[in-house]
Amino acid sequence: MNGFRQRRGGSGREGGGADPGARSGREGGGADPGARSGRERDGADPGARTRILDAAETLFAGGGYEATSTAEIARVADVPKGLVFHYFPRKIDVLVTLVDERTLVEEAPEVEAVPGDAAGTLSKLARRLPLRASPAMRRILFREADTHGSVRERLGRLNGEIIRRARFALGLALPTPRGDAARLEVAAVTFAAVLLYQENLCQLTGHAIDPDAVAELIAHALG
């Protein structure tokens, strides 16, 4: 155990005096430097991992994975460089963890379908998806998918999951014959593409894409 242990009575030094080293440490009011550095090495800072991922998200979205060093991630996260490696042994582990954790589509406790309302159904679904709130993660996904197989695989799974959820919710919202399978499939694929590609489309056109407006357009097409 790091730190000093207080001695009482006759234990320790002759005459029952307190250990001067321990006394001076207490009088100074400071924590034991050895204990502090041990905590840093052991990753005891509960917010450090999140700050590392936050920093990586900002840096990867801004300059790209290859252009970002581990030292820069540590600097922006305000942690020792060694602590980055404590959580993520390799730099690629930072990217993989970031993509896996921050594009996770959690199962909804209730179905997103709004009976008779295709636009409301799609908008409700979109609000549950992490990508809607994170343009940075969309940029990272599409930029790094070209060169990193794990990111490309995650992008494919994410696209498939959004299509599945949209198709299922639309099928409940629009019962047959209005909601025939082929049309709902096209609607789900279109909406998933808009959600995933909206940041790229904005960069190409200079105009922000509103998923709610796209939901209204798809609902109109479905009749």
Tab-separated table of C-alpha atoms in Angstrom:
chain	number	residue	atom	x	y	z
A	1	MET	CA	0.000	0.000	0.000
A	2	ASN	CA	1.399	3.401	-0.972
A	3	GLY	CA	1.395	6.300	1.465
A	4	PHE	CA	2.506	6.645	5.047
A	5	ARG	CA	1.024	4.756	7.984
A	6	GLN	CA	0.656	6.624	11.270
A	7	ARG	CA	2.314	5.000	14.304
A	8	ARG	CA	1.049	5.374	17.848
A	9	GLY	CA	2.410	4.818	21.344
A	10	GLY	CA	5.562	2.761	21.664
A	11	SER	CA	5.359	1.051	18.314
A	12	GLY	CA	7.939	1.987	15.731
A	13	ARG	CA	10.595	4.461	16.936
A	14	GLU	CA	11.938	4.421	20.516
A	15	GLY	CA	10.192	6.769	22.889
A	16	GLY	CA	6.893	6.592	21.031
A	17	GLY	CA	7.665	9.594	18.796
A	18	ALA	CA	5.942	9.923	15.497
A	19	ASP	CA	7.898	9.266	12.327
A	20	PRO	CA	9.245	12.685	11.209
A	21	GLY	CA	8.728	11.756	7.592
A	22	ALA	CA	5.112	10.905	8.218
A	23	ARG	CA	4.625	14.069	10.326
A	24	SER	CA	6.106	16.354	7.688
A	25	GLY	CA	3.927	14.741	5.053
A	26	ARG	CA	0.800	15.365	7.146
A	27	GLU	CA	1.785	18.896	8.060
A	28	GLY	CA	2.263	19.749	4.413
A	29	GLY	CA	-1.267	18.588	3.761
A	30	GLY	CA	-0.308	17.041	0.421
A	31	ALA	CA	-1.115	13.585	-0.879
A	32	ASP	CA	1.672	11.062	-1.178
A	33	PRO	CA	3.266	11.595	-4.622
A	34	GLY	CA	3.931	7.881	-4.906
A	35	ALA	CA	0.274	7.086	-4.313
A	36	ARG	CA	-0.811	9.726	-6.832
A	37	SER	CA	1.494	8.488	-9.551
A	38	GLY	CA	0.377	4.949	-8.789
A	39	ARG	CA	-3.246	5.951	-9.322
A	40	GLU	CA	-2.353	7.561	-12.635
A	41	ARG	CA	-0.513	4.440	-13.757
A	42	ASP	CA	-3.386	2.223	-12.664
A	43	GLY	CA	-5.990	4.335	-14.446
A	44	ALA	CA	-7.904	5.204	-11.267
A	45	ASP	CA	-9.187	8.502	-12.693
A	46	PRO	CA	-12.807	7.553	-13.477
A	47	GLY	CA	-13.161	10.235	-16.151
A	48	ALA	CA	-9.869	9.622	-17.934
A	49	ARG	CA	-11.108	6.989	-20.357
A	50	THR	CA	-14.035	9.159	-21.433
A	51	ARG	CA	-11.775	12.188	-21.895
A	52	ILE	CA	-9.405	10.114	-24.020
A	53	LEU	CA	-12.263	9.019	-26.283
A	54	ASP	CA	-13.650	12.574	-26.411
A	55	ALA	CA	-10.245	13.877	-27.456
A	56	ALA	CA	-9.835	11.145	-30.059
A	57	GLU	CA	-13.277	11.869	-31.510
A	58	THR	CA	-12.443	15.551	-31.917
A	59	LEU	CA	-8.981	14.934	-33.362
A	60	PHE	CA	-9.911	12.053	-35.686
A	61	ALA	CA	-12.862	14.028	-37.044
A	62	GLY	CA	-10.727	17.109	-37.567
A	63	GLY	CA	-7.473	15.814	-39.013
A	64	GLY	CA	-7.977	12.084	-39.452
A	65	TYR	CA	-6.683	9.023	-37.647
A	66	GLU	CA	-3.304	8.800	-39.379
A	67	ALA	CA	-2.485	12.457	-38.725
A	68	THR	CA	-3.269	12.191	-35.003
A	69	SER	CA	-0.579	11.034	-32.590
A	70	THR	CA	-1.141	9.310	-29.272
A	71	ALA	CA	0.726	12.164	-27.601
A	72	GLU	CA	-1.751	14.644	-29.057
A	73	ILE	CA	-4.688	12.603	-27.770
A	74	ALA	CA	-3.107	12.600	-24.304
A	75	ARG	CA	-2.517	16.359	-24.447
A	76	VAL	CA	-6.105	17.188	-25.428
A	77	ALA	CA	-7.486	14.703	-22.879
A	78	ASP	CA	-5.180	16.177	-20.202
A	79	VAL	CA	-3.837	12.785	-19.160
A	80	PRO	CA	-0.350	11.244	-19.127
A	81	LYS	CA	0.515	9.498	-22.380
A	82	GLY	CA	1.034	6.257	-20.472
A	83	LEU	CA	-2.588	6.350	-19.318
A	84	VAL	CA	-3.752	6.283	-22.936
A	85	PHE	CA	-1.835	3.023	-23.378
A	86	HIS	CA	-3.253	1.725	-20.097
A	87	TYR	CA	-6.734	1.799	-21.609
A	88	PHE	CA	-5.782	1.293	-25.254
A	89	PRO	CA	-2.569	-0.719	-25.844
A	90	ARG	CA	-2.414	0.367	-29.514
A	91	LYS	CA	-3.608	3.518	-31.226
A	92	ILE	CA	-5.917	1.483	-33.459
A	93	ASP	CA	-7.664	0.283	-30.279
A	94	VAL	CA	-8.725	3.877	-29.623
A	95	LEU	CA	-10.361	4.095	-33.053
A	96	VAL	CA	-12.058	0.699	-32.822
A	97	THR	CA	-13.421	1.397	-29.326
A	98	LEU	CA	-14.610	4.855	-30.339
A	99	VAL	CA	-16.508	3.511	-33.340
A	100	ASP	CA	-17.962	0.513	-31.490
A	101	GLU	CA	-19.146	2.420	-28.429
A	102	ARG	CA	-20.318	5.667	-29.986
A	103	THR	CA	-22.269	4.248	-32.899
A	104	LEU	CA	-24.054	1.609	-30.850
A	105	VAL	CA	-27.768	1.395	-31.649
A	106	GLU	CA	-29.421	0.275	-28.438
A	107	GLU	CA	-32.624	-1.704	-28.524
A	108	ALA	CA	-35.526	0.594	-27.767
A	109	PRO	CA	-37.678	-0.266	-24.744
A	110	GLU	CA	-40.674	0.418	-26.983
A	111	VAL	CA	-41.296	0.186	-30.714
A	112	GLU	CA	-40.676	3.432	-32.600
A	113	ALA	CA	-43.837	3.066	-34.700
A	114	VAL	CA	-46.433	5.848	-34.623
A	115	PRO	CA	-49.647	4.275	-35.962
A	116	GLY	CA	-50.668	5.777	-39.299
A	117	ASP	CA	-47.777	8.274	-39.283
A	118	ALA	CA	-44.755	7.263	-41.370
A	119	ALA	CA	-43.003	10.618	-40.930
A	120	GLY	CA	-43.462	10.575	-37.171
A	121	THR	CA	-42.245	6.987	-37.049
A	122	LEU	CA	-39.015	7.753	-38.924
A	123	SER	CA	-38.365	10.932	-36.925
A	124	LYS	CA	-38.857	9.057	-33.663
A	125	LEU	CA	-36.425	6.385	-34.819
A	126	ALA	CA	-33.829	8.971	-35.858
A	127	ARG	CA	-33.905	10.628	-32.439
A	128	ARG	CA	-32.848	7.340	-30.851
A	129	LEU	CA	-29.787	6.951	-33.060
A	130	PRO	CA	-26.428	8.235	-31.755
A	131	LEU	CA	-25.284	9.396	-35.194
A	132	ARG	CA	-27.926	12.082	-35.369
A	133	ALA	CA	-26.287	13.847	-32.443
A	134	SER	CA	-22.698	13.329	-33.608
A	135	PRO	CA	-21.582	14.745	-36.964
A	136	ALA	CA	-18.008	14.031	-35.844
A	137	MET	CA	-18.669	10.289	-35.642
A	138	ARG	CA	-20.241	10.302	-39.100
A	139	ARG	CA	-17.106	11.958	-40.494
A	140	ILE	CA	-14.872	9.430	-38.748
A	141	LEU	CA	-16.901	6.471	-40.007
A	142	PHE	CA	-16.780	7.434	-43.655
A	143	ARG	CA	-13.225	8.743	-43.640
A	144	GLU	CA	-11.691	5.746	-41.900
A	145	ALA	CA	-13.843	3.059	-43.561
A	146	ASP	CA	-11.689	3.392	-46.682
A	147	THR	CA	-8.531	2.278	-44.897
A	148	HIS	CA	-9.636	0.337	-41.812
A	149	GLY	CA	-11.546	-2.895	-42.252
A	150	SER	CA	-12.964	-2.859	-38.723
A	151	VAL	CA	-14.519	0.564	-39.299
A	152	ARG	CA	-15.867	-0.502	-42.692
A	153	GLU	CA	-17.425	-3.583	-41.101
A	154	ARG	CA	-18.998	-1.489	-38.344
A	155	LEU	CA	-20.427	0.930	-40.913
A	156	GLY	CA	-22.028	-1.959	-42.787
A	157	ARG	CA	-23.542	-3.402	-39.610
A	158	LEU	CA	-24.832	0.005	-38.578
A	159	ASN	CA	-26.444	0.582	-41.965
A	160	GLY	CA	-28.120	-2.832	-41.819
A	161	GLU	CA	-29.387	-2.223	-38.278
A	162	ILE	CA	-30.928	1.148	-39.177
A	163	ILE	CA	-32.622	-0.380	-42.241
A	164	ARG	CA	-33.985	-3.244	-40.146
A	165	ARG	CA	-35.361	-0.927	-37.463
A	166	ALA	CA	-36.878	1.492	-39.990
A	167	ARG	CA	-38.499	-1.284	-42.021
A	168	PHE	CA	-39.976	-2.928	-38.928
A	169	ALA	CA	-41.333	0.340	-37.509
A	170	LEU	CA	-42.824	1.394	-40.851
A	171	GLY	CA	-44.468	-2.003	-41.211
A	172	LEU	CA	-46.251	-1.438	-37.903
A	173	ALA	CA	-47.121	2.173	-38.657
A	174	LEU	CA	-48.476	1.476	-42.137
A	175	PRO	CA	-50.367	-1.812	-42.263
A	176	THR	CA	-50.946	-3.509	-45.609
A	177	PRO	CA	-51.890	-2.809	-48.341
A	178	ARG	CA	-50.420	0.707	-47.895
A	179	GLY	CA	-47.251	-0.698	-46.396
A	180	ASP	CA	-46.273	-3.354	-48.899
A	181	ALA	CA	-42.859	-4.932	-48.323
A	182	ALA	CA	-41.035	-3.635	-51.415
A	183	ARG	CA	-41.978	0.009	-50.862
A	184	LEU	CA	-41.164	-0.155	-47.169
A	185	GLU	CA	-37.768	-1.650	-47.977
A	186	VAL	CA	-36.953	1.226	-50.340
A	187	ALA	CA	-38.166	3.751	-47.768
A	188	ALA	CA	-36.033	2.179	-45.021
A	189	VAL	CA	-32.911	2.028	-47.208
A	190	THR	CA	-33.378	5.655	-48.285
A	191	PHE	CA	-33.805	6.894	-44.737
A	192	ALA	CA	-30.779	4.946	-43.481
A	193	ALA	CA	-28.662	6.435	-46.275
A	194	VAL	CA	-29.744	9.961	-45.350
A	195	LEU	CA	-28.929	9.441	-41.673
A	196	LEU	CA	-25.500	8.004	-42.404
A	197	TYR	CA	-24.511	10.234	-45.301
A	198	GLN	CA	-26.004	13.561	-44.222
A	199	GLU	CA	-22.646	14.973	-43.097
A	200	ASN	CA	-21.027	14.025	-46.416
A	201	LEU	CA	-23.951	15.460	-48.377
A	202	CYS	CA	-23.695	18.698	-46.410
A	203	GLN	CA	-20.001	19.015	-47.248
A	204	LEU	CA	-20.724	18.411	-50.947
A	205	THR	CA	-23.752	20.692	-51.302
A	206	GLY	CA	-23.162	23.248	-48.576
A	207	HIS	CA	-26.674	22.637	-47.267
A	208	ALA	CA	-27.583	20.843	-44.071
A	209	ILE	CA	-29.859	17.835	-44.482
A	210	ASP	CA	-32.851	17.746	-42.137
A	211	PRO	CA	-33.810	14.121	-41.380
A	212	ASP	CA	-37.292	15.240	-40.315
A	213	ALA	CA	-37.866	16.850	-43.711
A	214	VAL	CA	-36.639	13.673	-45.407
A	215	ALA	CA	-39.021	11.664	-43.224
A	216	GLU	CA	-41.898	13.848	-44.432
A	217	LEU	CA	-40.817	13.346	-48.050
A	218	ILE	CA	-40.641	9.564	-47.645
A	219	ALA	CA	-44.033	9.521	-45.924
A	220	HIS	CA	-45.535	11.480	-48.823
A	221	ALA	CA	-44.072	8.984	-51.305
A	222	LEU	CA	-45.537	6.096	-49.343
A	223	GLY	CA	-48.948	7.744	-49.567
